[in-house]
């Protein structure tokens, strides 16, 4: 693996601010690979509609990983990343890592190139933000159920626990971006 290749991988629970981090990185010109899009594209190919409550996506996410392997999404992301690298990209953002298995698969494929950032928020604040967001707001019970599913069924706790860097997203967007800038400087991304 070319030592100049760097993949910045973002993980966090629903409503943690992953999208804000990724949007900021994209605004700096870094290409992104969105793990959720892999699911949405495969659902569309199979004629499965996305429901406003997110339940069809959750069911499909769990089904595809159960039938095709827990690293199915990571394998799709690897193919996209390799295409970007072949096209000359050296720094790539991976948006929305879900599982320990995905992390291990990416780590195996890109040894030494992966940096994992966990975006974390106190639970009460995260639930409050999710309830207010314009796109797919959820009540506390729905978020709690999603959290449990992501931790118990999707192995999301492992990547968060082993992250290289943490952004505590309990302030303003400007605070989050300032913390991210420090990380980017530290890893020379």
GROMACS .gro file of C-alpha atoms in nm:
model
  189
    1UNK     CA    1   0.000   0.000   0.000
    2UNK     CA    2   0.128   0.342  -0.099
    3UNK     CA    3   0.211   0.523   0.226
    4UNK     CA    4   0.055   0.844   0.087
    5UNK     CA    5  -0.289   0.681   0.067
    6UNK     CA    6  -0.509   0.775   0.363
    7UNK     CA    7  -0.864   0.670   0.434
    8UNK     CA    8  -1.038   0.872   0.702
    9UNK     CA    9  -1.319   0.658   0.836
   10UNK     CA   10  -1.606   0.812   1.033
   11UNK     CA   11  -1.815   0.619   1.287
   12UNK     CA   12  -2.079   0.724   1.538
   13UNK     CA   13  -2.427   0.652   1.656
   14UNK     CA   14  -2.731   0.802   1.483
   15UNK     CA   15  -2.744   1.176   1.536
   16UNK     CA   16  -2.383   1.207   1.649
   17UNK     CA   17  -2.287   1.450   1.373
   18UNK     CA   18  -2.116   1.214   1.128
   19UNK     CA   19  -2.282   1.388   0.834
   20UNK     CA   20  -2.162   1.729   0.953
   21UNK     CA   21  -1.807   1.595   0.972
   22UNK     CA   22  -1.828   1.434   0.629
   23UNK     CA   23  -1.990   1.739   0.469
   24UNK     CA   24  -1.710   1.955   0.607
   25UNK     CA   25  -1.445   1.718   0.469
   26UNK     CA   26  -1.623   1.710   0.132
   27UNK     CA   27  -1.624   2.092   0.130
   28UNK     CA   28  -1.245   2.073   0.155
   29UNK     CA   29  -1.244   1.866  -0.163
   30UNK     CA   30  -1.202   1.514  -0.026
   31UNK     CA   31  -1.401   1.246  -0.208
   32UNK     CA   32  -1.638   1.049   0.010
   33UNK     CA   33  -1.779   0.701   0.003
   34UNK     CA   34  -2.110   0.680   0.190
   35UNK     CA   35  -2.179   0.337   0.339
   36UNK     CA   36  -2.552   0.408   0.352
   37UNK     CA   37  -2.559   0.463  -0.025
   38UNK     CA   38  -2.442   0.105  -0.073
   39UNK     CA   39  -2.754  -0.008   0.110
   40UNK     CA   40  -2.984   0.237  -0.073
   41UNK     CA   41  -2.848   0.136  -0.415
   42UNK     CA   42  -2.888  -0.234  -0.343
   43UNK     CA   43  -3.241  -0.178  -0.213
   44UNK     CA   44  -3.327   0.007  -0.535
   45UNK     CA   45  -3.176  -0.273  -0.747
   46UNK     CA   46  -3.399  -0.521  -0.565
   47UNK     CA   47  -3.709  -0.300  -0.586
   48UNK     CA   48  -3.732  -0.239  -0.211
   49UNK     CA   49  -3.867   0.103  -0.115
   50UNK     CA   50  -3.718   0.315   0.160
   51UNK     CA   51  -3.973   0.401   0.426
   52UNK     CA   52  -3.981   0.739   0.605
   53UNK     CA   53  -3.942   0.567   0.943
   54UNK     CA   54  -3.619   0.394   0.831
   55UNK     CA   55  -3.753   0.047   0.913
   56UNK     CA   56  -3.711  -0.090   0.560
   57UNK     CA   57  -3.348   0.025   0.557
   58UNK     CA   58  -3.280  -0.127   0.897
   59UNK     CA   59  -3.434  -0.458   0.796
   60UNK     CA   60  -3.244  -0.461   0.467
   61UNK     CA   61  -2.915  -0.361   0.634
   62UNK     CA   62  -2.947  -0.651   0.875
   63UNK     CA   63  -3.063  -0.895   0.605
   64UNK     CA   64  -2.782  -0.815   0.358
   65UNK     CA   65  -2.521  -0.854   0.627
   66UNK     CA   66  -2.677  -1.182   0.744
   67UNK     CA   67  -2.695  -1.328   0.394
   68UNK     CA   68  -2.392  -1.172   0.220
   69UNK     CA   69  -2.158  -1.132   0.517
   70UNK     CA   70  -2.115  -0.868   0.783
   71UNK     CA   71  -1.852  -0.701   0.566
   72UNK     CA   72  -2.071  -0.674   0.253
   73UNK     CA   73  -2.085  -0.292   0.269
   74UNK     CA   74  -1.712  -0.269   0.337
   75UNK     CA   75  -1.639  -0.483   0.029
   76UNK     CA   76  -1.845  -0.243  -0.183
   77UNK     CA   77  -1.661   0.053  -0.029
   78UNK     CA   78  -1.324  -0.112  -0.096
   79UNK     CA   79  -1.408  -0.142  -0.465
   80UNK     CA   80  -1.505   0.227  -0.479
   81UNK     CA   81  -1.195   0.332  -0.285
   82UNK     CA   82  -0.970   0.135  -0.520
   83UNK     CA   83  -1.133   0.308  -0.817
   84UNK     CA   84  -1.068   0.649  -0.657
   85UNK     CA   85  -0.708   0.554  -0.577
   86UNK     CA   86  -0.655   0.433  -0.932
   87UNK     CA   87  -0.792   0.769  -1.052
   88UNK     CA   88  -0.523   0.945  -0.845
   89UNK     CA   89  -0.701   1.021  -0.517
   90UNK     CA   90  -0.479   0.982  -0.212
   91UNK     CA   91  -0.713   1.097   0.065
   92UNK     CA   92  -1.062   0.947   0.085
   93UNK     CA   93  -1.339   0.980   0.343
   94UNK     CA   94  -1.540   0.671   0.436
   95UNK     CA   95  -1.873   0.785   0.572
   96UNK     CA   96  -2.069   0.574   0.815
   97UNK     CA   97  -1.873   0.265   0.918
   98UNK     CA   98  -2.111   0.035   1.099
   99UNK     CA   99  -1.943  -0.274   1.231
  100UNK     CA  100  -1.633  -0.429   1.378
  101UNK     CA  101  -1.625  -0.673   1.086
  102UNK     CA  102  -1.629  -0.385   0.838
  103UNK     CA  103  -1.347  -0.217   1.027
  104UNK     CA  104  -1.136  -0.534   1.026
  105UNK     CA  105  -1.200  -0.590   0.654
  106UNK     CA  106  -1.097  -0.233   0.569
  107UNK     CA  107  -0.794  -0.256   0.796
  108UNK     CA  108  -0.686  -0.577   0.622
  109UNK     CA  109  -0.734  -0.428   0.275
  110UNK     CA  110  -0.567  -0.095   0.352
  111UNK     CA  111  -0.300  -0.170   0.615
  112UNK     CA  112  -0.159   0.144   0.771
  113UNK     CA  113  -0.385   0.371   0.564
  114UNK     CA  114  -0.696   0.373   0.782
  115UNK     CA  115  -0.765   0.638   1.048
  116UNK     CA  116  -1.085   0.595   1.246
  117UNK     CA  117  -1.267   0.897   1.395
  118UNK     CA  118  -1.559   0.839   1.631
  119UNK     CA  119  -1.806   1.125   1.663
  120UNK     CA  120  -1.971   1.102   2.003
  121UNK     CA  121  -2.237   1.303   2.180
  122UNK     CA  122  -2.400   1.267   2.522
  123UNK     CA  123  -2.709   1.053   2.470
  124UNK     CA  124  -2.965   1.310   2.587
  125UNK     CA  125  -2.826   1.577   2.354
  126UNK     CA  126  -2.811   1.332   2.063
  127UNK     CA  127  -3.175   1.232   2.118
  128UNK     CA  128  -3.274   1.600   2.136
  129UNK     CA  129  -3.095   1.677   1.809
  130UNK     CA  130  -3.249   1.378   1.631
  131UNK     CA  131  -3.599   1.483   1.738
  132UNK     CA  132  -3.541   1.830   1.586
  133UNK     CA  133  -3.367   1.740   1.263
  134UNK     CA  134  -3.562   1.813   0.944
  135UNK     CA  135  -3.466   1.487   0.771
  136UNK     CA  136  -3.601   1.175   0.942
  137UNK     CA  137  -3.664   1.299   1.297
  138UNK     CA  138  -3.721   1.023   1.552
  139UNK     CA  139  -3.859   1.016   1.905
  140UNK     CA  140  -3.641   0.897   2.195
  141UNK     CA  141  -3.789   0.545   2.198
  142UNK     CA  142  -3.720   0.497   1.826
  143UNK     CA  143  -3.362   0.619   1.865
  144UNK     CA  144  -3.310   0.394   2.167
  145UNK     CA  145  -3.431   0.093   1.965
  146UNK     CA  146  -3.202   0.189   1.678
  147UNK     CA  147  -2.909   0.229   1.918
  148UNK     CA  148  -2.963  -0.116   2.065
  149UNK     CA  149  -2.992  -0.270   1.721
  150UNK     CA  150  -2.672  -0.102   1.601
  151UNK     CA  151  -2.483  -0.213   1.910
  152UNK     CA  152  -2.626  -0.564   1.946
  153UNK     CA  153  -2.685  -0.666   1.583
  154UNK     CA  154  -2.443  -0.449   1.389
  155UNK     CA  155  -2.132  -0.454   1.615
  156UNK     CA  156  -2.109  -0.075   1.613
  157UNK     CA  157  -1.961  -0.045   1.961
  158UNK     CA  158  -1.627  -0.199   1.864
  159UNK     CA  159  -1.520   0.062   1.608
  160UNK     CA  160  -1.630   0.342   1.841
  161UNK     CA  161  -1.431   0.191   2.128
  162UNK     CA  162  -1.112   0.148   1.923
  163UNK     CA  163  -1.119   0.477   1.730
  164UNK     CA  164  -0.793   0.658   1.671
  165UNK     CA  165  -0.956   0.994   1.747
  166UNK     CA  166  -1.272   1.114   1.916
  167UNK     CA  167  -1.470   1.427   1.852
  168UNK     CA  168  -1.702   1.512   2.140
  169UNK     CA  169  -1.977   1.690   1.949
  170UNK     CA  170  -2.156   1.869   2.231
  171UNK     CA  171  -2.100   2.225   2.113
  172UNK     CA  172  -2.143   2.427   1.798
  173UNK     CA  173  -2.070   2.325   1.440
  174UNK     CA  174  -1.773   2.562   1.456
  175UNK     CA  175  -1.639   2.374   1.760
  176UNK     CA  176  -1.677   2.043   1.578
  177UNK     CA  177  -1.495   2.179   1.271
  178UNK     CA  178  -1.213   2.320   1.487
  179UNK     CA  179  -1.167   1.981   1.654
  180UNK     CA  180  -1.166   1.813   1.315
  181UNK     CA  181  -0.905   2.058   1.186
  182UNK     CA  182  -0.674   1.959   1.474
  183UNK     CA  183  -0.712   1.593   1.380
  184UNK     CA  184  -0.649   1.662   1.011
  185UNK     CA  185  -0.334   1.852   1.099
  186UNK     CA  186  -0.219   1.572   1.330
  187UNK     CA  187  -0.263   1.301   1.067
  188UNK     CA  188  -0.156   1.524   0.776
  189UNK     CA  189  -0.475   1.454   0.585
   0.00000   0.00000   0.00000
